[in-house]
Amino acid sequence: MKSILLASTMLVAASGGAFAADAVVAAPAAYEWSGFYVGAQLGYGWGDVDSHDAQIGSGDSDWADSWKSNGVLGGIHLGYNHAIDSFVLGVEGDIEASGASGSVDSEYAGNIKTKIDVQGSLRARLGYVMGPTLLYATGGLAVAHFRTNYDGDGVTDSSSNTKAGWTVGAGVEYAFTQNWTTRIEYRYSDFGTFTDNPATDSQYLYPTDVKTQTVRVGVSYKF
C-alpha cells in the first residue's frame, strides 16, 4: 500500500513538473520596449485662433475676434525607449502635414483665413507597462508653420510665420507583435503668438494666438 501511494505521489509530481515546464515554454515572451522605433500617424485637430488689431504707435485696439481651425493631419514619427522595470522613458519627434484651417470676417482687415500647413514636435515620454500595453504621458516642444490670407475691399495680402510653443498629452500603446505596436494619443498644443501687418489694414498690427487639440492613431515598427 505504501509503495502504491509513493508511486502515485511521484507520478503526480512528475506530471505537474512536466506541465509547468510546458507552460513556461508555451507562454509568450514579454514585450521588450527598449529600442529605436519608427512609424506613421493620422489624426484630426481642432483649435482656437484669437486675434485683435493694435494701432501702430499707440497700440489702441478697436477689433478682436476668435474662430475655429479644424482639419485632418498626418505624418511620421521616430523615437527611442528605455525600459526600467515597469517604467519606460523615451524621446520622440514627429513631423506632419496639416489641413487645419479656419476663417473670420473682420471689421477692418476683411476676411482673414489661417492655415497650419506643417507642424512637428520633439517630446519626452514617460510610460507604465501593463503586459503588452503601455500607458504614457508626453510633453515638449511644438513647432508649426502658419499661412494667413487677408482679403478685403479689393486688396489682398498673405503672410507666412513659423512659431514654436509647447505640447502635452497622453496615450495608450499596444504591442501586438515583438516588432509592431499601435497607439492612440491626445495632445494639447499652444503655438504662441505671431504678428502680421496686413495691407488690408496697414496702420494696424494683428497679433494672433493659436491653440490646438488633436487625436491621433498610429502604428510603429521597433528595430
mmCIF file with all atom_site columns, C-alpha atoms in Angstrom:
data_model
loop_
_atom_site.group_PDB
_atom_site.id
_atom_site.type_symbol
_atom_site.label_atom_id
_atom_site.label_alt_id
_atom_site.label_comp_id
_atom_site.label_asym_id
_atom_site.label_entity_id
_atom_site.label_seq_id
_atom_site.pdbx_PDB_ins_code
_atom_site.Cartn_x
_atom_site.Cartn_y
_atom_site.Cartn_z
_atom_site.occupancy
_atom_site.B_iso_or_equiv
_atom_site.pdbx_formal_charge
_atom_site.auth_seq_id
_atom_site.auth_comp_id
_atom_site.auth_asym_id
_atom_site.auth_atom_id
_atom_site.pdbx_PDB_model_num
ATOM 1   C CA . MET A 1 1   ? 0.000   0.000   0.000   1.00 0.00 ? 1   MET A CA 1
ATOM 2   C CA . LYS A 1 2   ? 2.812   2.358   0.895   1.00 0.00 ? 2   LYS A CA 1
ATOM 3   C CA . SER A 1 3   ? 4.519   1.518   -2.393  1.00 0.00 ? 3   SER A CA 1
ATOM 4   C CA . ILE A 1 4   ? 1.362   2.382   -4.343  1.00 0.00 ? 4   ILE A CA 1
ATOM 5   C CA . LEU A 1 5   ? 0.996   5.709   -2.525  1.00 0.00 ? 5   LEU A CA 1
ATOM 6   C CA . LEU A 1 6   ? 4.664   6.553   -3.087  1.00 0.00 ? 6   LEU A CA 1
ATOM 7   C CA . ALA A 1 7   ? 4.450   5.674   -6.779  1.00 0.00 ? 7   ALA A CA 1
ATOM 8   C CA . SER A 1 8   ? 1.274   7.718   -7.172  1.00 0.00 ? 8   SER A CA 1
ATOM 9   C CA . THR A 1 9   ? 2.879   10.716  -5.463  1.00 0.00 ? 9   THR A CA 1
ATOM 10  C CA . MET A 1 10  ? 5.936   10.505  -7.703  1.00 0.00 ? 10  MET A CA 1
ATOM 11  C CA . LEU A 1 11  ? 3.726   10.237  -10.809 1.00 0.00 ? 11  LEU A CA 1
ATOM 12  C CA . VAL A 1 12  ? 1.659   13.297  -9.836  1.00 0.00 ? 12  VAL A CA 1
ATOM 13  C CA . ALA A 1 13  ? 4.811   15.282  -9.053  1.00 0.00 ? 13  ALA A CA 1
ATOM 14  C CA . ALA A 1 14  ? 6.426   14.316  -12.331 1.00 0.00 ? 14  ALA A CA 1
ATOM 15  C CA . SER A 1 15  ? 3.276   15.164  -14.293 1.00 0.00 ? 15  SER A CA 1
ATOM 16  C CA . GLY A 1 16  ? 2.977   18.530  -12.548 1.00 0.00 ? 16  GLY A CA 1
ATOM 17  C CA . GLY A 1 17  ? 6.601   19.351  -13.275 1.00 0.00 ? 17  GLY A CA 1
ATOM 18  C CA . ALA A 1 18  ? 6.203   18.424  -16.927 1.00 0.00 ? 18  ALA A CA 1
ATOM 19  C CA . PHE A 1 19  ? 3.058   20.566  -17.184 1.00 0.00 ? 19  PHE A CA 1
ATOM 20  C CA . ALA A 1 20  ? 4.826   23.531  -15.575 1.00 0.00 ? 20  ALA A CA 1
ATOM 21  C CA . ALA A 1 21  ? 7.734   23.167  -17.963 1.00 0.00 ? 21  ALA A CA 1
ATOM 22  C CA . ASP A 1 22  ? 5.365   23.053  -20.957 1.00 0.00 ? 22  ASP A CA 1
ATOM 23  C CA . ALA A 1 23  ? 3.570   26.165  -19.637 1.00 0.00 ? 23  ALA A CA 1
ATOM 24  C CA . VAL A 1 24  ? 6.841   28.071  -19.382 1.00 0.00 ? 24  VAL A CA 1
ATOM 25  C CA . VAL A 1 25  ? 7.773   27.110  -22.933 1.00 0.00 ? 25  VAL A CA 1
ATOM 26  C CA . ALA A 1 26  ? 4.302   27.958  -24.289 1.00 0.00 ? 26  ALA A CA 1
ATOM 27  C CA . ALA A 1 27  ? 3.961   31.324  -22.513 1.00 0.00 ? 27  ALA A CA 1
ATOM 28  C CA . PRO A 1 28  ? 4.608   34.278  -24.856 1.00 0.00 ? 28  PRO A CA 1
ATOM 29  C CA . ALA A 1 29  ? 7.738   36.310  -24.203 1.00 0.00 ? 29  ALA A CA 1
ATOM 30  C CA . ALA A 1 30  ? 7.280   39.700  -22.544 1.00 0.00 ? 30  ALA A CA 1
ATOM 31  C CA . TYR A 1 31  ? 7.481   42.631  -24.959 1.00 0.00 ? 31  TYR A CA 1
ATOM 32  C CA . GLU A 1 32  ? 10.803  44.460  -24.878 1.00 0.00 ? 32  GLU A CA 1
ATOM 33  C CA . TRP A 1 33  ? 10.044  48.181  -25.011 1.00 0.00 ? 33  TRP A CA 1
ATOM 34  C CA . SER A 1 34  ? 13.683  49.338  -25.153 1.00 0.00 ? 34  SER A CA 1
ATOM 35  C CA . GLY A 1 35  ? 14.976  50.329  -28.561 1.00 0.00 ? 35  GLY A CA 1
ATOM 36  C CA . PHE A 1 36  ? 14.551  52.598  -31.552 1.00 0.00 ? 36  PHE A CA 1
ATOM 37  C CA . TYR A 1 37  ? 11.290  52.720  -33.495 1.00 0.00 ? 37  TYR A CA 1
ATOM 38  C CA . VAL A 1 38  ? 9.743   54.485  -36.482 1.00 0.00 ? 38  VAL A CA 1
ATOM 39  C CA . GLY A 1 39  ? 6.139   54.843  -37.514 1.00 0.00 ? 39  GLY A CA 1
ATOM 40  C CA . ALA A 1 40  ? 3.298   56.824  -39.038 1.00 0.00 ? 40  ALA A CA 1
ATOM 41  C CA . GLN A 1 41  ? 0.227   58.526  -37.617 1.00 0.00 ? 41  GLN A CA 1
ATOM 42  C CA . LEU A 1 42  ? -3.065  60.002  -38.816 1.00 0.00 ? 42  LEU A CA 1
ATOM 43  C CA . GLY A 1 43  ? -5.410  62.212  -36.861 1.00 0.00 ? 43  GLY A CA 1
ATOM 44  C CA . TYR A 1 44  ? -7.750  65.143  -36.580 1.00 0.00 ? 44  TYR A CA 1
ATOM 45  C CA . GLY A 1 45  ? -7.138  68.522  -34.974 1.00 0.00 ? 45  GLY A CA 1
ATOM 46  C CA . TRP A 1 46  ? -9.390  71.296  -33.776 1.00 0.00 ? 46  TRP A CA 1
ATOM 47  C CA . GLY A 1 47  ? -8.330  74.606  -32.298 1.00 0.00 ? 47  GLY A CA 1
ATOM 48  C CA . ASP A 1 48  ? -8.968  78.225  -31.476 1.00 0.00 ? 48  ASP A CA 1
ATOM 49  C CA . VAL A 1 49  ? -7.473  81.233  -33.229 1.00 0.00 ? 49  VAL A CA 1
ATOM 50  C CA . ASP A 1 50  ? -7.625  84.517  -31.281 1.00 0.00 ? 50  ASP A CA 1
ATOM 51  C CA . SER A 1 51  ? -6.678  87.814  -32.890 1.00 0.00 ? 51  SER A CA 1
ATOM 52  C CA . HIS A 1 52  ? -7.094  91.551  -32.430 1.00 0.00 ? 52  HIS A CA 1
ATOM 53  C CA . ASP A 1 53  ? -5.830  94.731  -34.063 1.00 0.00 ? 53  ASP A CA 1
ATOM 54  C CA . ALA A 1 54  ? -3.355  97.119  -32.439 1.00 0.00 ? 54  ALA A CA 1
ATOM 55  C CA . GLN A 1 55  ? -2.687  100.538 -33.965 1.00 0.00 ? 55  GLN A CA 1
ATOM 56  C CA . ILE A 1 56  ? 0.972   101.066 -34.814 1.00 0.00 ? 56  ILE A CA 1
ATOM 57  C CA . GLY A 1 57  ? 2.399   103.591 -32.373 1.00 0.00 ? 57  GLY A CA 1
ATOM 58  C CA . SER A 1 58  ? -0.448  103.828 -29.854 1.00 0.00 ? 58  SER A CA 1
ATOM 59  C CA . GLY A 1 59  ? -1.375  100.154 -29.567 1.00 0.00 ? 59  GLY A CA 1
ATOM 60  C CA . ASP A 1 60  ? -5.083  101.042 -29.458 1.00 0.00 ? 60  ASP A CA 1
ATOM 61  C CA . SER A 1 61  ? -7.443  98.255  -30.484 1.00 0.00 ? 61  SER A CA 1
ATOM 62  C CA . ASP A 1 62  ? -10.947 98.528  -31.946 1.00 0.00 ? 62  ASP A CA 1
ATOM 63  C CA . TRP A 1 63  ? -11.460 94.920  -33.076 1.00 0.00 ? 63  TRP A CA 1
ATOM 64  C CA . ALA A 1 64  ? -10.991 91.442  -31.590 1.00 0.00 ? 64  ALA A CA 1
ATOM 65  C CA . ASP A 1 65  ? -12.406 88.052  -32.517 1.00 0.00 ? 65  ASP A CA 1
ATOM 66  C CA . SER A 1 66  ? -11.793 84.304  -32.322 1.00 0.00 ? 66  SER A CA 1
ATOM 67  C CA . TRP A 1 67  ? -12.561 81.456  -34.711 1.00 0.00 ? 67  TRP A CA 1
ATOM 68  C CA . LYS A 1 68  ? -12.082 77.721  -35.145 1.00 0.00 ? 68  LYS A CA 1
ATOM 69  C CA . SER A 1 69  ? -9.338  75.974  -37.086 1.00 0.00 ? 69  SER A CA 1
ATOM 70  C CA . ASN A 1 70  ? -10.035 72.301  -37.850 1.00 0.00 ? 70  ASN A CA 1
ATOM 71  C CA . GLY A 1 71  ? -8.690  69.617  -40.165 1.00 0.00 ? 71  GLY A CA 1
ATOM 72  C CA . VAL A 1 72  ? -7.004  66.281  -40.830 1.00 0.00 ? 72  VAL A CA 1
ATOM 73  C CA . LEU A 1 73  ? -3.286  65.800  -40.182 1.00 0.00 ? 73  LEU A CA 1
ATOM 74  C CA . GLY A 1 74  ? -0.796  63.007  -40.690 1.00 0.00 ? 74  GLY A CA 1
ATOM 75  C CA . GLY A 1 75  ? 2.895   62.254  -40.798 1.00 0.00 ? 75  GLY A CA 1
ATOM 76  C CA . ILE A 1 76  ? 5.748   60.168  -39.433 1.00 0.00 ? 76  ILE A CA 1
ATOM 77  C CA . HIS A 1 77  ? 7.452   59.758  -36.063 1.00 0.00 ? 77  HIS A CA 1
ATOM 78  C CA . LEU A 1 78  ? 10.801  58.470  -34.800 1.00 0.00 ? 78  LEU A CA 1
ATOM 79  C CA . GLY A 1 79  ? 11.782  57.671  -31.239 1.00 0.00 ? 79  GLY A CA 1
ATOM 80  C CA . TYR A 1 80  ? 13.721  55.702  -28.657 1.00 0.00 ? 80  TYR A CA 1
ATOM 81  C CA . ASN A 1 81  ? 12.506  53.973  -25.488 1.00 0.00 ? 81  ASN A CA 1
ATOM 82  C CA . HIS A 1 82  ? 14.431  52.751  -22.463 1.00 0.00 ? 82  HIS A CA 1
ATOM 83  C CA . ALA A 1 83  ? 12.616  50.342  -20.151 1.00 0.00 ? 83  ALA A CA 1
ATOM 84  C CA . ILE A 1 84  ? 13.379  50.230  -16.409 1.00 0.00 ? 84  ILE A CA 1
ATOM 85  C CA . ASP A 1 85  ? 11.307  47.512  -14.726 1.00 0.00 ? 85  ASP A CA 1
ATOM 86  C CA . SER A 1 86  ? 7.673   48.530  -15.345 1.00 0.00 ? 86  SER A CA 1
ATOM 87  C CA . PHE A 1 87  ? 8.526   52.066  -16.460 1.00 0.00 ? 87  PHE A CA 1
ATOM 88  C CA . VAL A 1 88  ? 9.512   53.333  -19.897 1.00 0.00 ? 88  VAL A CA 1
ATOM 89  C CA . LEU A 1 89  ? 11.426  56.549  -20.543 1.00 0.00 ? 89  LEU A CA 1
ATOM 90  C CA . GLY A 1 90  ? 11.684  57.824  -24.076 1.00 0.00 ? 90  GLY A CA 1
ATOM 91  C CA . VAL A 1 91  ? 12.084  60.654  -26.543 1.00 0.00 ? 91  VAL A CA 1
ATOM 92  C CA . GLU A 1 92  ? 10.122  61.100  -29.762 1.00 0.00 ? 92  GLU A CA 1
ATOM 93  C CA . GLY A 1 93  ? 9.985   63.516  -32.666 1.00 0.00 ? 93  GLY A CA 1
ATOM 94  C CA . ASP A 1 94  ? 7.351   63.850  -35.375 1.00 0.00 ? 94  ASP A CA 1
ATOM 95  C CA . ILE A 1 95  ? 6.564   65.901  -38.451 1.00 0.00 ? 95  ILE A CA 1
ATOM 96  C CA . GLU A 1 96  ? 3.153   66.213  -40.081 1.00 0.00 ? 96  GLU A CA 1
ATOM 97  C CA . ALA A 1 97  ? 1.290   67.776  -42.949 1.00 0.00 ? 97  ALA A CA 1
ATOM 98  C CA . SER A 1 98  ? -1.860  69.512  -41.759 1.00 0.00 ? 98  SER A CA 1
ATOM 99  C CA . GLY A 1 99  ? -5.104  70.619  -43.336 1.00 0.00 ? 99  GLY A CA 1
ATOM 100 C CA . ALA A 1 100 ? -6.289  72.595  -40.291 1.00 0.00 ? 100 ALA A CA 1
ATOM 101 C CA . SER A 1 101 ? -7.756  75.934  -41.346 1.00 0.00 ? 101 SER A CA 1
ATOM 102 C CA . GLY A 1 102 ? -10.420 78.470  -40.418 1.00 0.00 ? 102 GLY A CA 1
ATOM 103 C CA . SER A 1 103 ? -11.539 81.992  -41.231 1.00 0.00 ? 103 SER A CA 1
ATOM 104 C CA . VAL A 1 104 ? -13.387 85.045  -39.933 1.00 0.00 ? 104 VAL A CA 1
ATOM 105 C CA . ASP A 1 105 ? -14.772 88.230  -41.486 1.00 0.00 ? 105 ASP A CA 1
ATOM 106 C CA . SER A 1 106 ? -13.055 91.040  -39.611 1.00 0.00 ? 106 SER A CA 1
ATOM 107 C CA . GLU A 1 107 ? -14.408 94.570  -39.455 1.00 0.00 ? 107 GLU A CA 1
ATOM 108 C CA . TYR A 1 108 ? -11.368 96.303  -40.949 1.00 0.00 ? 108 TYR A CA 1
ATOM 109 C CA . ALA A 1 109 ? -8.931  93.776  -42.455 1.00 0.00 ? 109 ALA A CA 1
ATOM 110 C CA . GLY A 1 110 ? -11.531 91.877  -44.495 1.00 0.00 ? 110 GLY A CA 1
ATOM 111 C CA . ASN A 1 111 ? -11.725 88.093  -44.496 1.00 0.00 ? 111 ASN A CA 1
ATOM 112 C CA . ILE A 1 112 ? -8.883  86.524  -42.500 1.00 0.00 ? 112 ILE A CA 1
ATOM 113 C CA . LYS A 1 113 ? -8.097  82.866  -43.197 1.00 0.00 ? 113 LYS A CA 1
ATOM 114 C CA . THR A 1 114 ? -5.476  80.999  -41.151 1.00 0.00 ? 114 THR A CA 1
ATOM 115 C CA . LYS A 1 115 ? -3.997  77.625  -42.043 1.00 0.00 ? 115 LYS A CA 1
ATOM 116 C CA . ILE A 1 116 ? -1.449  75.308  -40.417 1.00 0.00 ? 116 ILE A CA 1
ATOM 117 C CA . ASP A 1 117 ? 0.284   73.511  -43.287 1.00 0.00 ? 117 ASP A CA 1
ATOM 118 C CA . VAL A 1 118 ? 3.198   71.826  -41.459 1.00 0.00 ? 118 VAL A CA 1
ATOM 119 C CA . GLN A 1 119 ? 3.767   71.058  -37.798 1.00 0.00 ? 119 GLN A CA 1
ATOM 120 C CA . GLY A 1 120 ? 6.086   68.972  -35.663 1.00 0.00 ? 120 GLY A CA 1
ATOM 121 C CA . SER A 1 121 ? 7.222   68.254  -32.145 1.00 0.00 ? 121 SER A CA 1
ATOM 122 C CA . LEU A 1 122 ? 10.106  66.954  -30.024 1.00 0.00 ? 122 LEU A CA 1
ATOM 123 C CA . ARG A 1 123 ? 8.847   65.373  -26.801 1.00 0.00 ? 123 ARG A CA 1
ATOM 124 C CA . ALA A 1 124 ? 9.767   63.283  -23.784 1.00 0.00 ? 124 ALA A CA 1
ATOM 125 C CA . ARG A 1 125 ? 7.631   60.245  -22.943 1.00 0.00 ? 125 ARG A CA 1
ATOM 126 C CA . LEU A 1 126 ? 7.072   58.564  -19.572 1.00 0.00 ? 126 LEU A CA 1
ATOM 127 C CA . GLY A 1 127 ? 5.087   55.348  -19.513 1.00 0.00 ? 127 GLY A CA 1
ATOM 128 C CA . TYR A 1 128 ? 3.964   52.464  -17.332 1.00 0.00 ? 128 TYR A CA 1
ATOM 129 C CA . VAL A 1 129 ? 3.834   48.914  -18.705 1.00 0.00 ? 129 VAL A CA 1
ATOM 130 C CA . MET A 1 130 ? 0.829   46.647  -18.136 1.00 0.00 ? 130 MET A CA 1
ATOM 131 C CA . GLY A 1 131 ? 1.585   43.455  -20.054 1.00 0.00 ? 131 GLY A CA 1
ATOM 132 C CA . PRO A 1 132 ? 1.742   44.340  -23.768 1.00 0.00 ? 132 PRO A CA 1
ATOM 133 C CA . THR A 1 133 ? 0.130   47.743  -23.050 1.00 0.00 ? 133 THR A CA 1
ATOM 134 C CA . LEU A 1 134 ? 1.979   50.996  -22.380 1.00 0.00 ? 134 LEU A CA 1
ATOM 135 C CA . LEU A 1 135 ? 0.153   53.899  -20.730 1.00 0.00 ? 135 LEU A CA 1
ATOM 136 C CA . TYR A 1 136 ? 2.157   57.095  -21.233 1.00 0.00 ? 136 TYR A CA 1
ATOM 137 C CA . ALA A 1 137 ? 2.289   60.853  -20.813 1.00 0.00 ? 137 ALA A CA 1
ATOM 138 C CA . THR A 1 138 ? 4.207   63.070  -23.223 1.00 0.00 ? 138 THR A CA 1
ATOM 139 C CA . GLY A 1 139 ? 5.252   66.707  -23.498 1.00 0.00 ? 139 GLY A CA 1
ATOM 140 C CA . GLY A 1 140 ? 7.783   69.063  -25.012 1.00 0.00 ? 140 GLY A CA 1
ATOM 141 C CA . LEU A 1 141 ? 8.439   71.433  -27.906 1.00 0.00 ? 141 LEU A CA 1
ATOM 142 C CA . ALA A 1 142 ? 5.847   72.066  -30.633 1.00 0.00 ? 142 ALA A CA 1
ATOM 143 C CA . VAL A 1 143 ? 6.502   73.944  -33.894 1.00 0.00 ? 143 VAL A CA 1
ATOM 144 C CA . ALA A 1 144 ? 4.061   74.951  -36.631 1.00 0.00 ? 144 ALA A CA 1
ATOM 145 C CA . HIS A 1 145 ? 4.123   76.890  -39.892 1.00 0.00 ? 145 HIS A CA 1
ATOM 146 C CA . PHE A 1 146 ? 1.154   79.224  -40.459 1.00 0.00 ? 146 PHE A CA 1
ATOM 147 C CA . ARG A 1 147 ? -0.151  80.795  -43.651 1.00 0.00 ? 147 ARG A CA 1
ATOM 148 C CA . THR A 1 148 ? -2.620  83.660  -43.318 1.00 0.00 ? 148 THR A CA 1
ATOM 149 C CA . ASN A 1 149 ? -4.574  85.276  -46.150 1.00 0.00 ? 149 ASN A CA 1
ATOM 150 C CA . TYR A 1 150 ? -6.260  88.687  -45.925 1.00 0.00 ? 150 TYR A CA 1
ATOM 151 C CA . ASP A 1 151 ? -8.910  89.690  -48.457 1.00 0.00 ? 151 ASP A CA 1
ATOM 152 C CA . GLY A 1 152 ? -10.839 92.949  -48.198 1.00 0.00 ? 152 GLY A CA 1
ATOM 153 C CA . ASP A 1 153 ? -12.130 95.785  -50.408 1.00 0.00 ? 153 ASP A CA 1
ATOM 154 C CA . GLY A 1 154 ? -10.174 94.725  -53.484 1.00 0.00 ? 154 GLY A CA 1
ATOM 155 C CA . VAL A 1 155 ? -6.903  94.434  -51.557 1.00 0.00 ? 155 VAL A CA 1
ATOM 156 C CA . THR A 1 156 ? -5.303  91.066  -50.716 1.00 0.00 ? 156 THR A CA 1
ATOM 157 C CA . ASP A 1 157 ? -2.302  90.107  -48.644 1.00 0.00 ? 157 ASP A CA 1
ATOM 158 C CA . SER A 1 158 ? -0.743  86.999  -47.145 1.00 0.00 ? 158 SER A CA 1
ATOM 159 C CA . SER A 1 159 ? 1.817   86.104  -44.518 1.00 0.00 ? 159 SER A CA 1
ATOM 160 C CA . SER A 1 160 ? 3.972   83.151  -43.539 1.00 0.00 ? 160 SER A CA 1
ATOM 161 C CA . ASN A 1 161 ? 5.017   82.536  -39.938 1.00 0.00 ? 161 ASN A CA 1
ATOM 162 C CA . THR A 1 162 ? 6.810   79.732  -38.094 1.00 0.00 ? 162 THR A CA 1
ATOM 163 C CA . LYS A 1 163 ? 6.192   79.613  -34.351 1.00 0.00 ? 163 LYS A CA 1
ATOM 164 C CA . ALA A 1 164 ? 7.485   77.420  -31.540 1.00 0.00 ? 164 ALA A CA 1
ATOM 165 C CA . GLY A 1 165 ? 5.421   76.608  -28.463 1.00 0.00 ? 165 GLY A CA 1
ATOM 166 C CA . TRP A 1 166 ? 4.688   73.635  -26.234 1.00 0.00 ? 166 TRP A CA 1
ATOM 167 C CA . THR A 1 167 ? 2.570   70.495  -26.246 1.00 0.00 ? 167 THR A CA 1
ATOM 168 C CA . VAL A 1 168 ? 1.381   67.980  -23.620 1.00 0.00 ? 168 VAL A CA 1
ATOM 169 C CA . GLY A 1 169 ? -0.709  64.845  -23.880 1.00 0.00 ? 169 GLY A CA 1
ATOM 170 C CA . ALA A 1 170 ? -1.243  61.189  -23.078 1.00 0.00 ? 170 ALA A CA 1
ATOM 171 C CA . GLY A 1 171 ? -1.762  57.951  -24.930 1.00 0.00 ? 171 GLY A CA 1
ATOM 172 C CA . VAL A 1 172 ? -2.083  54.182  -24.945 1.00 0.00 ? 172 VAL A CA 1
ATOM 173 C CA . GLU A 1 173 ? 0.244   51.960  -26.991 1.00 0.00 ? 173 GLU A CA 1
ATOM 174 C CA . TYR A 1 174 ? -0.254  48.228  -27.548 1.00 0.00 ? 174 TYR A CA 1
ATOM 175 C CA . ALA A 1 175 ? 2.351   45.716  -28.765 1.00 0.00 ? 175 ALA A CA 1
ATOM 176 C CA . PHE A 1 176 ? 0.630   43.146  -30.995 1.00 0.00 ? 176 PHE A CA 1
ATOM 177 C CA . THR A 1 177 ? 3.921   41.503  -32.053 1.00 0.00 ? 177 THR A CA 1
ATOM 178 C CA . GLN A 1 178 ? 7.529   41.773  -30.904 1.00 0.00 ? 178 GLN A CA 1
ATOM 179 C CA . ASN A 1 179 ? 8.206   44.408  -33.585 1.00 0.00 ? 179 ASN A CA 1
ATOM 180 C CA . TRP A 1 180 ? 4.880   46.176  -34.132 1.00 0.00 ? 180 TRP A CA 1
ATOM 181 C CA . THR A 1 181 ? 2.799   48.435  -31.898 1.00 0.00 ? 181 THR A CA 1
ATOM 182 C CA . THR A 1 182 ? -0.309  50.534  -32.397 1.00 0.00 ? 182 THR A CA 1
ATOM 183 C CA . ARG A 1 183 ? -1.367  53.619  -30.444 1.00 0.00 ? 183 ARG A CA 1
ATOM 184 C CA . ILE A 1 184 ? -3.964  56.282  -29.829 1.00 0.00 ? 184 ILE A CA 1
ATOM 185 C CA . GLU A 1 185 ? -2.882  59.674  -28.454 1.00 0.00 ? 185 GLU A CA 1
ATOM 186 C CA . TYR A 1 186 ? -4.386  63.007  -27.402 1.00 0.00 ? 186 TYR A CA 1
ATOM 187 C CA . ARG A 1 187 ? -2.357  66.236  -27.318 1.00 0.00 ? 187 ARG A CA 1
ATOM 188 C CA . TYR A 1 188 ? -2.931  69.901  -26.480 1.00 0.00 ? 188 TYR A CA 1
ATOM 189 C CA . SER A 1 189 ? -0.594  72.427  -28.135 1.00 0.00 ? 189 SER A CA 1
ATOM 190 C CA . ASP A 1 190 ? -0.030  76.151  -27.664 1.00 0.00 ? 190 ASP A CA 1
ATOM 191 C CA . PHE A 1 191 ? 1.975   77.720  -30.501 1.00 0.00 ? 191 PHE A CA 1
ATOM 192 C CA . GLY A 1 192 ? 2.213   81.200  -29.001 1.00 0.00 ? 192 GLY A CA 1
ATOM 193 C CA . THR A 1 193 ? 1.671   84.457  -30.910 1.00 0.00 ? 193 THR A CA 1
ATOM 194 C CA . PHE A 1 194 ? 2.602   85.636  -34.383 1.00 0.00 ? 194 PHE A CA 1
ATOM 195 C CA . THR A 1 195 ? 2.021   89.219  -35.563 1.00 0.00 ? 195 THR A CA 1
ATOM 196 C CA . ASP A 1 196 ? 1.057   90.454  -39.044 1.00 0.00 ? 196 ASP A CA 1
ATOM 197 C CA . ASN A 1 197 ? 0.763   93.905  -40.588 1.00 0.00 ? 197 ASN A CA 1
ATOM 198 C CA . PRO A 1 198 ? -1.682  93.219  -43.440 1.00 0.00 ? 198 PRO A CA 1
ATOM 199 C CA . ALA A 1 199 ? -2.009  95.521  -46.428 1.00 0.00 ? 199 ALA A CA 1
ATOM 200 C CA . THR A 1 200 ? -5.798  95.380  -45.953 1.00 0.00 ? 200 THR A CA 1
ATOM 201 C CA . ASP A 1 201 ? -5.387  97.372  -42.701 1.00 0.00 ? 201 ASP A CA 1
ATOM 202 C CA . SER A 1 202 ? -1.845  98.715  -42.955 1.00 0.00 ? 202 SER A CA 1
ATOM 203 C CA . GLN A 1 203 ? -1.997  101.088 -39.966 1.00 0.00 ? 203 GLN A CA 1
ATOM 204 C CA . TYR A 1 204 ? -2.576  98.170  -37.587 1.00 0.00 ? 204 TYR A CA 1
ATOM 205 C CA . LEU A 1 205 ? -0.727  95.099  -36.356 1.00 0.00 ? 205 LEU A CA 1
ATOM 206 C CA . TYR A 1 206 ? -2.628  91.843  -35.894 1.00 0.00 ? 206 TYR A CA 1
ATOM 207 C CA . PRO A 1 207 ? -1.231  89.664  -33.067 1.00 0.00 ? 207 PRO A CA 1
ATOM 208 C CA . THR A 1 208 ? -2.696  86.159  -33.399 1.00 0.00 ? 208 THR A CA 1
ATOM 209 C CA . ASP A 1 209 ? -2.668  83.240  -30.933 1.00 0.00 ? 209 ASP A CA 1
ATOM 210 C CA . VAL A 1 210 ? -3.252  79.611  -31.964 1.00 0.00 ? 210 VAL A CA 1
ATOM 211 C CA . LYS A 1 211 ? -4.038  76.703  -29.644 1.00 0.00 ? 211 LYS A CA 1
ATOM 212 C CA . THR A 1 212 ? -4.984  73.212  -30.870 1.00 0.00 ? 212 THR A CA 1
ATOM 213 C CA . GLN A 1 213 ? -6.186  69.851  -29.637 1.00 0.00 ? 213 GLN A CA 1
ATOM 214 C CA . THR A 1 214 ? -5.527  66.670  -31.615 1.00 0.00 ? 214 THR A CA 1
ATOM 215 C CA . VAL A 1 215 ? -6.302  62.969  -31.531 1.00 0.00 ? 215 VAL A CA 1
ATOM 216 C CA . ARG A 1 216 ? -4.012  60.620  -33.459 1.00 0.00 ? 216 ARG A CA 1
ATOM 217 C CA . VAL A 1 217 ? -3.863  56.908  -34.195 1.00 0.00 ? 217 VAL A CA 1
ATOM 218 C CA . GLY A 1 218 ? -0.586  55.395  -35.275 1.00 0.00 ? 218 GLY A CA 1
ATOM 219 C CA . VAL A 1 219 ? 1.494   52.310  -35.882 1.00 0.00 ? 219 VAL A CA 1
ATOM 220 C CA . SER A 1 220 ? 5.206   51.827  -35.095 1.00 0.00 ? 220 SER A CA 1
ATOM 221 C CA . TYR A 1 221 ? 7.930   49.346  -36.000 1.00 0.00 ? 221 TYR A CA 1
ATOM 222 C CA . LYS A 1 222 ? 10.604  48.674  -33.354 1.00 0.00 ? 222 LYS A CA 1
ATOM 223 C CA . PHE A 1 223 ? 14.066  47.675  -34.523 1.00 0.00 ? 223 PHE A CA 1
#
